[in-house]
Tab-separated table of C-alpha atoms in Angstrom:
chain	number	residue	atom	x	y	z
A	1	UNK	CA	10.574	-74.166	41.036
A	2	UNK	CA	7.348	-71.893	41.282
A	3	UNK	CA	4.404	-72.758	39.353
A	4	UNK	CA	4.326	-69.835	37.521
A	5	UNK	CA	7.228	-67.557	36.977
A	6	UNK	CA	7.355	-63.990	36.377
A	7	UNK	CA	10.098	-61.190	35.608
A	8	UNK	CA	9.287	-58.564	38.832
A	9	UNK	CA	10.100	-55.519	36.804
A	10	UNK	CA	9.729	-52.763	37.494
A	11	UNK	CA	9.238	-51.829	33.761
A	12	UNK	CA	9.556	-48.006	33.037
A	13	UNK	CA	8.186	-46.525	29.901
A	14	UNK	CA	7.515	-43.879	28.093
A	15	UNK	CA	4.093	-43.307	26.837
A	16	UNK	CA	3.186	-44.403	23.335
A	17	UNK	CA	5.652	-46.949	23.840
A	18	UNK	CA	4.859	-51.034	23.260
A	19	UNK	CA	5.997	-53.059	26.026
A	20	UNK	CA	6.138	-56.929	26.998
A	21	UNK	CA	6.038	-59.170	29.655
A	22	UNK	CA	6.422	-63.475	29.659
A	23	UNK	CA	5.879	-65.731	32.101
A	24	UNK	CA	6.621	-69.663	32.305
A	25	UNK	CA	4.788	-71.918	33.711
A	26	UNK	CA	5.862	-75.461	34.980
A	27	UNK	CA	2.259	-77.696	34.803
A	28	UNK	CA	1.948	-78.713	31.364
A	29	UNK	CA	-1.064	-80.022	31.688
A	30	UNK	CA	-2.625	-76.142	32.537
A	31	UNK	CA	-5.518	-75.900	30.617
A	32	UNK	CA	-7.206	-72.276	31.242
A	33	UNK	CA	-4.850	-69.245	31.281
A	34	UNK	CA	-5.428	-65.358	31.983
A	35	UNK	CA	-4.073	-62.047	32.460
A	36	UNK	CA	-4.917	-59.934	35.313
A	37	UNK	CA	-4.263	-56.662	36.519
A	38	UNK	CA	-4.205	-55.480	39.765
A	39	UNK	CA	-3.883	-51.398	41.027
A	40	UNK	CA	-2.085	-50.431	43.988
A	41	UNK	CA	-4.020	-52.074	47.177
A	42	UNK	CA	-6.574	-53.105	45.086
A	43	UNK	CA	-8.027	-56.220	44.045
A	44	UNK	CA	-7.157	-58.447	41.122
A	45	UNK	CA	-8.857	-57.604	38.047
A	46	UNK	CA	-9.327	-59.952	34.698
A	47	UNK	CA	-7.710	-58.268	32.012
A	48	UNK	CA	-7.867	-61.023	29.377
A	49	UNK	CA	-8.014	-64.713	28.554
A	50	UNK	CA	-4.899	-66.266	26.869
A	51	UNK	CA	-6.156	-68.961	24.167
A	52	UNK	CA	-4.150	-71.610	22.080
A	53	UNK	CA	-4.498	-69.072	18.965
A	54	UNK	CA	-3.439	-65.801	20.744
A	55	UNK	CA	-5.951	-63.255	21.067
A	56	UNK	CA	-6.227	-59.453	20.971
A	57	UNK	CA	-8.043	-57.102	22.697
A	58	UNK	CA	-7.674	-53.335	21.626
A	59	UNK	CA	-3.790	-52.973	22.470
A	60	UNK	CA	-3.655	-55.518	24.260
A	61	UNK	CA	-2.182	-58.665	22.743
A	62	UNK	CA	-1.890	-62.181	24.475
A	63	UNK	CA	0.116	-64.859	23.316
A	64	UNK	CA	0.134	-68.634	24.938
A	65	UNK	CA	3.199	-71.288	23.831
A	66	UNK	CA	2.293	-74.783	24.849
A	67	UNK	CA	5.794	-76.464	23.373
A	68	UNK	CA	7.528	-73.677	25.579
A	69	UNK	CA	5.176	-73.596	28.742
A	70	UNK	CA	5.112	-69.595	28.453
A	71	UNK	CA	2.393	-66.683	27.773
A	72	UNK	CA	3.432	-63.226	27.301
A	73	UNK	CA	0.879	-59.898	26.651
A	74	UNK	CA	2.023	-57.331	24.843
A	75	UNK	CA	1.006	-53.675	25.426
A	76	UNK	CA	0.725	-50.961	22.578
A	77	UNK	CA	0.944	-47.541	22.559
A	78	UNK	CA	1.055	-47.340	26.631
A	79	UNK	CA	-0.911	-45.183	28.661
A	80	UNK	CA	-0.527	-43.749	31.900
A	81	UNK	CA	-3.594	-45.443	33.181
A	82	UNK	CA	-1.823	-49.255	32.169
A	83	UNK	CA	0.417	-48.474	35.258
A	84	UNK	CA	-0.500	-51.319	37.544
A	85	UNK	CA	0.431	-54.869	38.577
A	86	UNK	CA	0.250	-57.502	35.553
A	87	UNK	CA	-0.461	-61.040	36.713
A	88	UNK	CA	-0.272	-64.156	34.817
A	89	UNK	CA	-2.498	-67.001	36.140
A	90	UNK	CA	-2.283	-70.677	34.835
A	91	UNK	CA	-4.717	-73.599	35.992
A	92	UNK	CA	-2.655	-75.180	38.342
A	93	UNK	CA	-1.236	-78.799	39.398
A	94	UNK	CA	-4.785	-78.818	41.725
A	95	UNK	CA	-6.774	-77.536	39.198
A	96	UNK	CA	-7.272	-74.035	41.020
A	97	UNK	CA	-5.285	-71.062	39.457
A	98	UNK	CA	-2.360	-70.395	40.227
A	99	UNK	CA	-0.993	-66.473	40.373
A	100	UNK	CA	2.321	-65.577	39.357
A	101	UNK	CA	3.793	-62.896	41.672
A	102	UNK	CA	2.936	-60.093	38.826
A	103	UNK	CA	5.025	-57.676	36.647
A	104	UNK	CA	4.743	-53.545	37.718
A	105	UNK	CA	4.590	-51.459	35.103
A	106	UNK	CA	4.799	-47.819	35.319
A	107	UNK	CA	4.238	-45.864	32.351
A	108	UNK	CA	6.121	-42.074	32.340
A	109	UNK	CA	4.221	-38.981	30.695
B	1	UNK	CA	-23.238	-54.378	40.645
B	2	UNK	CA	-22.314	-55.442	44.210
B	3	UNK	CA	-19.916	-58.325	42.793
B	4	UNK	CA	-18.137	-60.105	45.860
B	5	UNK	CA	-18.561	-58.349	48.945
B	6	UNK	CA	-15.701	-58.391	51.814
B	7	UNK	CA	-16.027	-57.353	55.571
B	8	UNK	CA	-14.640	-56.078	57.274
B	9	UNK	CA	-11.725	-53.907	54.994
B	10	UNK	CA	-9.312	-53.102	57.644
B	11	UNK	CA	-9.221	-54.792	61.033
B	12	UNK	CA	-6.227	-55.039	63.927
B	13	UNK	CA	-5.778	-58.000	65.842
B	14	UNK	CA	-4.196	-58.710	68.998
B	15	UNK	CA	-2.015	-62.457	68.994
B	16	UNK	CA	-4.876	-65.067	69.948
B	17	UNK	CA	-7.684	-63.086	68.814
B	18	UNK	CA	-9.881	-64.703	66.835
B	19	UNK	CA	-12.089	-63.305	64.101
B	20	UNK	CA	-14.045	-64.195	60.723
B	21	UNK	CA	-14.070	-62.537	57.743
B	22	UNK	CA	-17.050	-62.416	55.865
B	23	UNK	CA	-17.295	-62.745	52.074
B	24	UNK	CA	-21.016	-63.077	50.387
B	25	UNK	CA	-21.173	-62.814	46.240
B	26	UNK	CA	-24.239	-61.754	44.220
B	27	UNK	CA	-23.527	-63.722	40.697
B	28	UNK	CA	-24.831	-66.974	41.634
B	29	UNK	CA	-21.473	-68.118	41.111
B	30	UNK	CA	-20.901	-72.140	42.529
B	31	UNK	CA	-17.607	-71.562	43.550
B	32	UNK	CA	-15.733	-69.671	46.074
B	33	UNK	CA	-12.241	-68.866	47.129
B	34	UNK	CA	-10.140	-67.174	49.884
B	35	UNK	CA	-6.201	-65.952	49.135
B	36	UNK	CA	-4.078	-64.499	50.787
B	37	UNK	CA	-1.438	-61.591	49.068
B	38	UNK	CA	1.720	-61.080	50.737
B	39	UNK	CA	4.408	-59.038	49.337
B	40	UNK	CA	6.208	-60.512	46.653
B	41	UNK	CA	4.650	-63.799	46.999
B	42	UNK	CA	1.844	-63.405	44.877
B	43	UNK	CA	-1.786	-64.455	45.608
B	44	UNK	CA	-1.571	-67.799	47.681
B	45	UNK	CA	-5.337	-70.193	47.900
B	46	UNK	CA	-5.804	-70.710	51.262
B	47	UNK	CA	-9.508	-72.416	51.020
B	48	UNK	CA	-11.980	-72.912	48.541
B	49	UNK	CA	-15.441	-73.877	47.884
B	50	UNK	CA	-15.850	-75.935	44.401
B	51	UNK	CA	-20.143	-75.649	45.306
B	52	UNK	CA	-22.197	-75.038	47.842
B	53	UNK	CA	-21.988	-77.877	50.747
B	54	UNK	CA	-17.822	-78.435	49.790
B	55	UNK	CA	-14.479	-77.091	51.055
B	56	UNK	CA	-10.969	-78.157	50.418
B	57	UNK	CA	-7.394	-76.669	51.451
B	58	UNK	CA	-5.967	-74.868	49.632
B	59	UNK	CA	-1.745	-74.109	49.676
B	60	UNK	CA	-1.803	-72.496	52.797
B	61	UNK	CA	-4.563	-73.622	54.937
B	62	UNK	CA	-2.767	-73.693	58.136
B	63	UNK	CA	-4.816	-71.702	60.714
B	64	UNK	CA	-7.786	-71.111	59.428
B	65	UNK	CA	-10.833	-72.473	58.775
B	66	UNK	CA	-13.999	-71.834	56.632
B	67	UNK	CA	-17.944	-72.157	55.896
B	68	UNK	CA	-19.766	-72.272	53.054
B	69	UNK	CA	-22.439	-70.880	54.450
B	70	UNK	CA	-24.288	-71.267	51.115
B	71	UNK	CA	-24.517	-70.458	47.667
B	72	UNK	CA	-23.343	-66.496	48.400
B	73	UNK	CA	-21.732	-66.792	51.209
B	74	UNK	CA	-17.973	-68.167	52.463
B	75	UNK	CA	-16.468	-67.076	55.464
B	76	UNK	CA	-12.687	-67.462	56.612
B	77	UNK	CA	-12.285	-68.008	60.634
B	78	UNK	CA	-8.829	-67.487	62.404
B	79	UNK	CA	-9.109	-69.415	65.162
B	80	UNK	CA	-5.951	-67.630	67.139
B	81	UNK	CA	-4.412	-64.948	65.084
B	82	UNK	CA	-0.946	-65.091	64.533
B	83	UNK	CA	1.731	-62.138	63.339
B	84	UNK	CA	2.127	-64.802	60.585
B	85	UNK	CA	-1.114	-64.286	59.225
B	86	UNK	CA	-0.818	-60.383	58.497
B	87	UNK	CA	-1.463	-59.686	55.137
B	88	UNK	CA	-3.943	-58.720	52.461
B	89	UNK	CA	-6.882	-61.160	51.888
B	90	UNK	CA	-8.995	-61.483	48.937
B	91	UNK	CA	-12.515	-63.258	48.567
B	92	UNK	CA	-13.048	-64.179	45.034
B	93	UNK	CA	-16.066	-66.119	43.236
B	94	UNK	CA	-16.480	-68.055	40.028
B	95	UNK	CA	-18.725	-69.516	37.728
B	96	UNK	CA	-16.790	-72.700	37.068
B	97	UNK	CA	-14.158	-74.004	38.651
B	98	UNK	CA	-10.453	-75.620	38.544
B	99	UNK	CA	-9.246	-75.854	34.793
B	100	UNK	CA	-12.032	-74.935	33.238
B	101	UNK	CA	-12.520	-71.936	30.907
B	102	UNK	CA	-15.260	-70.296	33.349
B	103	UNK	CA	-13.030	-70.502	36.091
B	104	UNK	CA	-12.729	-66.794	35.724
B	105	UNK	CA	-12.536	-65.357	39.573
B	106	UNK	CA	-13.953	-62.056	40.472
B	107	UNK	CA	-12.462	-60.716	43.572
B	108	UNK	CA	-13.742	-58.476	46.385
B	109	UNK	CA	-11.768	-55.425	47.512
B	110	UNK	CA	-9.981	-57.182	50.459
B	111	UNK	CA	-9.120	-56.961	54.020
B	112	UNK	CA	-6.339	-55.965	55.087
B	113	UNK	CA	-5.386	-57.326	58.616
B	114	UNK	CA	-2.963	-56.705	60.811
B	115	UNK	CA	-1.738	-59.041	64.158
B	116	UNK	CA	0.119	-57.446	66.561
């Protein structure tokens, strides 16, 4: 089983629209937990920090679930420039991070 | 803002060639990392540098081989390149390291190398 899961997508929207993605991961002892996004052959960037409480950050909304082992970040009102490669990344069972494989979204005008 | 700093971007290799890839950071960040991103398998650690003077393997050190130069700088060697070892690599740098909270990694633009 892979540290940290994530559904591939692709996910196709329409603009305006809210969207979702989850991810499990298998360490329960992760302690630190992020989202990144990543453009097409770019580099990895930090989109947000996941924390016990759930956080938001303008539309973006991150939730973490320690009983369940998942996070998921929630997207409102999508824009054309949120297309891009959503990664979740957990502290892993060496203490570095570990990336999920990532979620592409595309958003449609 | 330079950030993290990658050479080169794009390079070809011929099987056996060897070559290092340079990564130098201007945060003053104690820790350092190279990954590797292959399609549909995610970014994979190869090395990293938890501060300046230490190395460890990463998942996929197999290969390749590092220096911590020192605080900036960590470079990734390949020894004898490989077709195995095309992909996308990524530098990235961070305050703190493993679980903790700063262990938020800033990552250079990559290099994307090729072994024929």
């Amino acid at each position: 089983r892979k540290e940290v899961e994530q559904d591939p997508g692709p996910f196709n929207v329409p603009e305006g629209a809210t969207v979702a993605f989850n991810c499990t991961y298998s360490n329960s002892a992760s302690q630190s937990f992020f989202w990144y996004r990543q453009d097409c052959r770019k580099e990895p960037k930090l989109l947000m920090s996941v924390y016990s409480s759930g956080n938001e950050d303008g539309r973006f909304t991150a939730q973490l679930n320690r009983a369940s082992q998942y996070i998921s970040l929630l997207i409102r009102d999508s824009k054309l420039s949120d297309s891009a490669t959503y990664l979740c990344v957990v502290s892993g069972s060496a203490r570095q991070l570990t990336f999920g494989s990532g979620t592409q979204l595309t958003v449609l005008p | 803002n330079a950030g993290v700093t990658q050479t080169p971007k794009f390079q070809v290799l011929k099987t056996g060639q060897s070559m290092t890839l340079q990564c130098a950071q201007d945060m003053n960040h104690n820790s350092m990392y190279w990954y590797r991103q292959d399609p549909g398998m995610g970014l994979r650690l190869i090395y990293y540098s938890a501060s300046e003077g230490t190395t460890d393997k990463g998942e996929v050190p197999n290969g390749y081989n590092v220096s911590r130069l020192n605080k900036r700088e960590f470079s990734l060697r390949l020894e004898s390149a490989a077709p195995s070892q095309t992909s996308v690599y990524f530098c990235a740098s961070s305050e703190g390291y493993g679980g903790s909270a700063k262990n938020i990694q800033y990552f250079g633009a990559g290099t994307r190398l090729s072994v024929l």
